[in-house]
PDB file of C-alpha atoms in Angstrom:
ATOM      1  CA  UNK A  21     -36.914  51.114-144.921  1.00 91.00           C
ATOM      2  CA  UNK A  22     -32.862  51.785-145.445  1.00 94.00           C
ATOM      3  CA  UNK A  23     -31.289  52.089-143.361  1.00 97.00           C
ATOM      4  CA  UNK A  24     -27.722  52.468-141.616  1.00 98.00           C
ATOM      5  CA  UNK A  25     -26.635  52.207-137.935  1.00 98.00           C
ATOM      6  CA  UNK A  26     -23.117  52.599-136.479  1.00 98.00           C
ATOM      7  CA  UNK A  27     -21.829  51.365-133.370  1.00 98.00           C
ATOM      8  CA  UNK A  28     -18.512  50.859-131.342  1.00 98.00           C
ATOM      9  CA  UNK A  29     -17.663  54.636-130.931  1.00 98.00           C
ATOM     10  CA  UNK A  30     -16.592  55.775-127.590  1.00 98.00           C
ATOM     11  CA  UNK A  31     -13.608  57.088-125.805  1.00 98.00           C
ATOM     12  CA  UNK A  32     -10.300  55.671-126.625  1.00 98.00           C
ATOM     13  CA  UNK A  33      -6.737  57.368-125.568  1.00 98.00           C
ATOM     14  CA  UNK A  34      -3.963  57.935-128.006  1.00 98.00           C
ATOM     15  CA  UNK A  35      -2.453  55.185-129.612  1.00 98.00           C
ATOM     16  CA  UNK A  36      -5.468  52.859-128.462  1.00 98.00           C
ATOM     17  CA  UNK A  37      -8.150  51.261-131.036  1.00 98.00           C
ATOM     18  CA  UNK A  38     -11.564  51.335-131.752  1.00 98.00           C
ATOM     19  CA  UNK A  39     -13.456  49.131-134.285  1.00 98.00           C
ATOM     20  CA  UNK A  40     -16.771  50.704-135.558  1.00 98.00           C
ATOM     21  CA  UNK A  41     -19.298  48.614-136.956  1.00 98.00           C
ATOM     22  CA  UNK A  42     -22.269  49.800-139.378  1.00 98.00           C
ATOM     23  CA  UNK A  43     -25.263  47.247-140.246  1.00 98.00           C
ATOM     24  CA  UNK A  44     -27.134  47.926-143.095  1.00 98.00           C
ATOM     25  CA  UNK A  45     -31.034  47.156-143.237  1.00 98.00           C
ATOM     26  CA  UNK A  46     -33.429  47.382-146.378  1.00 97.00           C
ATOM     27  CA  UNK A  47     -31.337  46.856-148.934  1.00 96.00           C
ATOM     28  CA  UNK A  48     -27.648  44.668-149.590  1.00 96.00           C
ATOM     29  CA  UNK A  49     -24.723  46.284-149.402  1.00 97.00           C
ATOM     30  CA  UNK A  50     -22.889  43.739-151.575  1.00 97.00           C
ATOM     31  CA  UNK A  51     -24.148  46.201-154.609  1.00 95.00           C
ATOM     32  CA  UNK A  52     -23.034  49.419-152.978  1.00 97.00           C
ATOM     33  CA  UNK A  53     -19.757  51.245-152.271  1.00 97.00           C
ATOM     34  CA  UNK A  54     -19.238  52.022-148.930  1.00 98.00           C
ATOM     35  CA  UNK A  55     -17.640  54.616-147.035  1.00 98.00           C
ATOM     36  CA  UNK A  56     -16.987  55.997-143.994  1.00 98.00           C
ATOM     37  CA  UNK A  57     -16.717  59.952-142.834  1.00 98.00           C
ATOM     38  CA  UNK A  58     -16.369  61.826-140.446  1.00 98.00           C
ATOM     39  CA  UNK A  59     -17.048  65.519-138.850  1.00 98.00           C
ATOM     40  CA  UNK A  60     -14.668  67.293-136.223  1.00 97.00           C
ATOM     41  CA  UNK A  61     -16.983  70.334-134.501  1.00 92.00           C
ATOM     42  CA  UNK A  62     -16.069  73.368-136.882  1.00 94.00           C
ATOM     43  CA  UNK A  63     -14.827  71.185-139.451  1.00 96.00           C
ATOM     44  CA  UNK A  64     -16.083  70.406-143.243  1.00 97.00           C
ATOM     45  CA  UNK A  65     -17.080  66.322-143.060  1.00 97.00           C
ATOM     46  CA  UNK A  66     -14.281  64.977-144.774  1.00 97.00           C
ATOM     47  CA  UNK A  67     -14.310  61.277-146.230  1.00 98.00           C
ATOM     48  CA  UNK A  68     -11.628  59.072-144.640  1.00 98.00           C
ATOM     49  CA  UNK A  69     -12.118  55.521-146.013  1.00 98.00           C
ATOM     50  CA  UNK A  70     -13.958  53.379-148.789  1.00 98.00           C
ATOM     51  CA  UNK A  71     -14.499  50.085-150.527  1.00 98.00           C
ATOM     52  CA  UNK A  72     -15.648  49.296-153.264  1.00 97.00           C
ATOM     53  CA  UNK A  73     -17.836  46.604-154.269  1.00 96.00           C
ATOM     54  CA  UNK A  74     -14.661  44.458-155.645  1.00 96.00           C
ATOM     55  CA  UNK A  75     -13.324  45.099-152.368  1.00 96.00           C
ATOM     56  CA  UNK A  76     -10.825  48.066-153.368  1.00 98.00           C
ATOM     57  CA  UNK A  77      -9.756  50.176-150.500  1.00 98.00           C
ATOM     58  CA  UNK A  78      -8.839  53.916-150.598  1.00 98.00           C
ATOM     59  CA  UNK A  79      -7.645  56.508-147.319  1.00 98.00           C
ATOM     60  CA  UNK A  80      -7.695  59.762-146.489  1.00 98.00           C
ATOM     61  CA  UNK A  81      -4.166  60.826-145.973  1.00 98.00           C
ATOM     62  CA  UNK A  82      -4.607  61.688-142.849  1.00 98.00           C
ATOM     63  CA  UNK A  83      -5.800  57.847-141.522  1.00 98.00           C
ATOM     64  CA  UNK A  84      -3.691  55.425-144.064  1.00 98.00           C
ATOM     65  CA  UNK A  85      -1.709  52.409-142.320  1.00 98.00           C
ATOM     66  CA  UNK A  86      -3.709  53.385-139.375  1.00 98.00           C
ATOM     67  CA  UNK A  87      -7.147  52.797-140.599  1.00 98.00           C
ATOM     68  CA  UNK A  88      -8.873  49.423-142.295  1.00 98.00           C
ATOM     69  CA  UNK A  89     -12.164  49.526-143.784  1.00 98.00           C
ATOM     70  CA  UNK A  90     -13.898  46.003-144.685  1.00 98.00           C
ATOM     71  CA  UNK A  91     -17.127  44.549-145.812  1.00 98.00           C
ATOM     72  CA  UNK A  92     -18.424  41.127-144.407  1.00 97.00           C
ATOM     73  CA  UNK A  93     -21.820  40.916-147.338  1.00 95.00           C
ATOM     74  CA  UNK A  94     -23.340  38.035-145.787  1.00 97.00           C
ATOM     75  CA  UNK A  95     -23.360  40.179-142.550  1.00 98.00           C
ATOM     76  CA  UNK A  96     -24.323  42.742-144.461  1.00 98.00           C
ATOM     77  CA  UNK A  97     -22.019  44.861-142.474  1.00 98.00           C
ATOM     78  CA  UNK A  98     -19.087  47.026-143.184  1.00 98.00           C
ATOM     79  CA  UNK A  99     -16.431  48.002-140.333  1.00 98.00           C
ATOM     80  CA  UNK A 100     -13.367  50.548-139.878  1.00 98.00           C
ATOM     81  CA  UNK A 101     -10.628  49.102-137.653  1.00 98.00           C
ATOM     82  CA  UNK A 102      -8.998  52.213-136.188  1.00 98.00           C
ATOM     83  CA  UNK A 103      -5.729  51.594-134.282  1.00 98.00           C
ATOM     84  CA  UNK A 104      -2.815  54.364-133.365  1.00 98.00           C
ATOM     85  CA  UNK A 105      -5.254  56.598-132.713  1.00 98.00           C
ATOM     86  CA  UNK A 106      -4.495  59.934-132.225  1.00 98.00           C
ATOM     87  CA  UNK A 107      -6.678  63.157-130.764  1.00 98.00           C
ATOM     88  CA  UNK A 108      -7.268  64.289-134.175  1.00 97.00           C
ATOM     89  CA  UNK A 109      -9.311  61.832-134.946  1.00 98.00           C
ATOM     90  CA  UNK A 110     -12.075  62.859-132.722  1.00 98.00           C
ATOM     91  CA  UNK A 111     -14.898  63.148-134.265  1.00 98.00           C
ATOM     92  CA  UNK A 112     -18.343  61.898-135.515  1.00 98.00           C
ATOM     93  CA  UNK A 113     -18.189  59.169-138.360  1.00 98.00           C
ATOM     94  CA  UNK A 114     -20.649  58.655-140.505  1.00 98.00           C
ATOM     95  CA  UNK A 115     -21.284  55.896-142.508  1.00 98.00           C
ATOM     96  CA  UNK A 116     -22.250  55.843-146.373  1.00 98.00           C
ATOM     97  CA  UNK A 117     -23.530  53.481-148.878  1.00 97.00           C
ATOM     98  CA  UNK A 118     -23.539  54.751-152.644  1.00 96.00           C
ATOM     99  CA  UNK A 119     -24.102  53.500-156.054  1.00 95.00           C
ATOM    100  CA  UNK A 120     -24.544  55.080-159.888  1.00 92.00           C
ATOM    101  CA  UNK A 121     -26.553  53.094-161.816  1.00 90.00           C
ATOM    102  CA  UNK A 122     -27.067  53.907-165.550  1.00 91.00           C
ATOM    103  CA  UNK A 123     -30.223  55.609-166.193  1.00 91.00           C
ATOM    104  CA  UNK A 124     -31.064  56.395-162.191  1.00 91.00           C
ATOM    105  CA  UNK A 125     -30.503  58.782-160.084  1.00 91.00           C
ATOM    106  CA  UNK A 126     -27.556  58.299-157.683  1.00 91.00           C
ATOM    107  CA  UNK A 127     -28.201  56.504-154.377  1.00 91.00           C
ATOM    108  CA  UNK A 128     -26.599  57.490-151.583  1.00 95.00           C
ATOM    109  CA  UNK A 129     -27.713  56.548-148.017  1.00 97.00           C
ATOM    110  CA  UNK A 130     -26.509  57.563-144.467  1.00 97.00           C
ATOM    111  CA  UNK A 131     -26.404  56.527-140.681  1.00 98.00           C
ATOM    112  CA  UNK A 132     -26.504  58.689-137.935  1.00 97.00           C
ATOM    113  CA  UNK A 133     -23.021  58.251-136.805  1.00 98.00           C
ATOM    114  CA  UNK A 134     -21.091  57.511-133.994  1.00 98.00           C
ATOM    115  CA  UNK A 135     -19.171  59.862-131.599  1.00 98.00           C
ATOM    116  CA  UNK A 136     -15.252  58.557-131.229  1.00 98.00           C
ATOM    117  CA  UNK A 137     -13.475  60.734-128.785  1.00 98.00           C
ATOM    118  CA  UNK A 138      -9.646  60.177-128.654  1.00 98.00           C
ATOM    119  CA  UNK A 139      -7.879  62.035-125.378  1.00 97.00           C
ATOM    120  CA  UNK A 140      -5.428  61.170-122.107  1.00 93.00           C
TER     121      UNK A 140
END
């Protein structure tokens, strides 16, 4: 069974940090990009970080010098370092693994998320 499973979301004030955590199961994310999104209530899930399987990073506007996504493979784990947080940033995140493969259909797997809440 794949599957995806976030942790390390809470409540965090402005300017604190949070580091979320999502452990993969049934399959090896050292094949897969990985990415994390996230939701605000009323708000289209926008995608706010990614790696790549070289270990490329890209970031939302919105989250860049702020934000650090990584990848520990033989944890088969990826994480988002959030500091400077800021209430925007509430939301849920959502964690993605994806991959295009010649001749298959895309794969593209997701966890349930995690609830970060950032207010005084």
């Amino acid at each position: 069974q794949v599957q995806l499973v976030e942790s390390g979301g809470g409540l965090a004030q402005p300017g604190g940090s949070l580091r979320l955590s999502c452990a993969a199961s049934g399959f090896t994310i050292s094949s897969y990009v990985m990415d994390w999104y996230r939701q605000a209530p009323g708000k289209q899930r926008e995608l706010v970080a990614a790696i790549t399987v070289g270990g490329n990073t890209n970031y939302a506007d919105s989250v860049k010098g702020r934000f650090t996504v990584s990848r520990d493979n033989a944890k088969n784990t990826v994480y988002l370092q959030m500091n400077a947080l800021k209430p925007e940033d509430t939301a849920v995140y959502y964690c993605n693994a994806n991959r295009q493969r010649i001749g298959a259909v895309r794969a593209d797997y997701w966890g349930q998320g995690t609830q970060v809440t950032v207010s005084s």
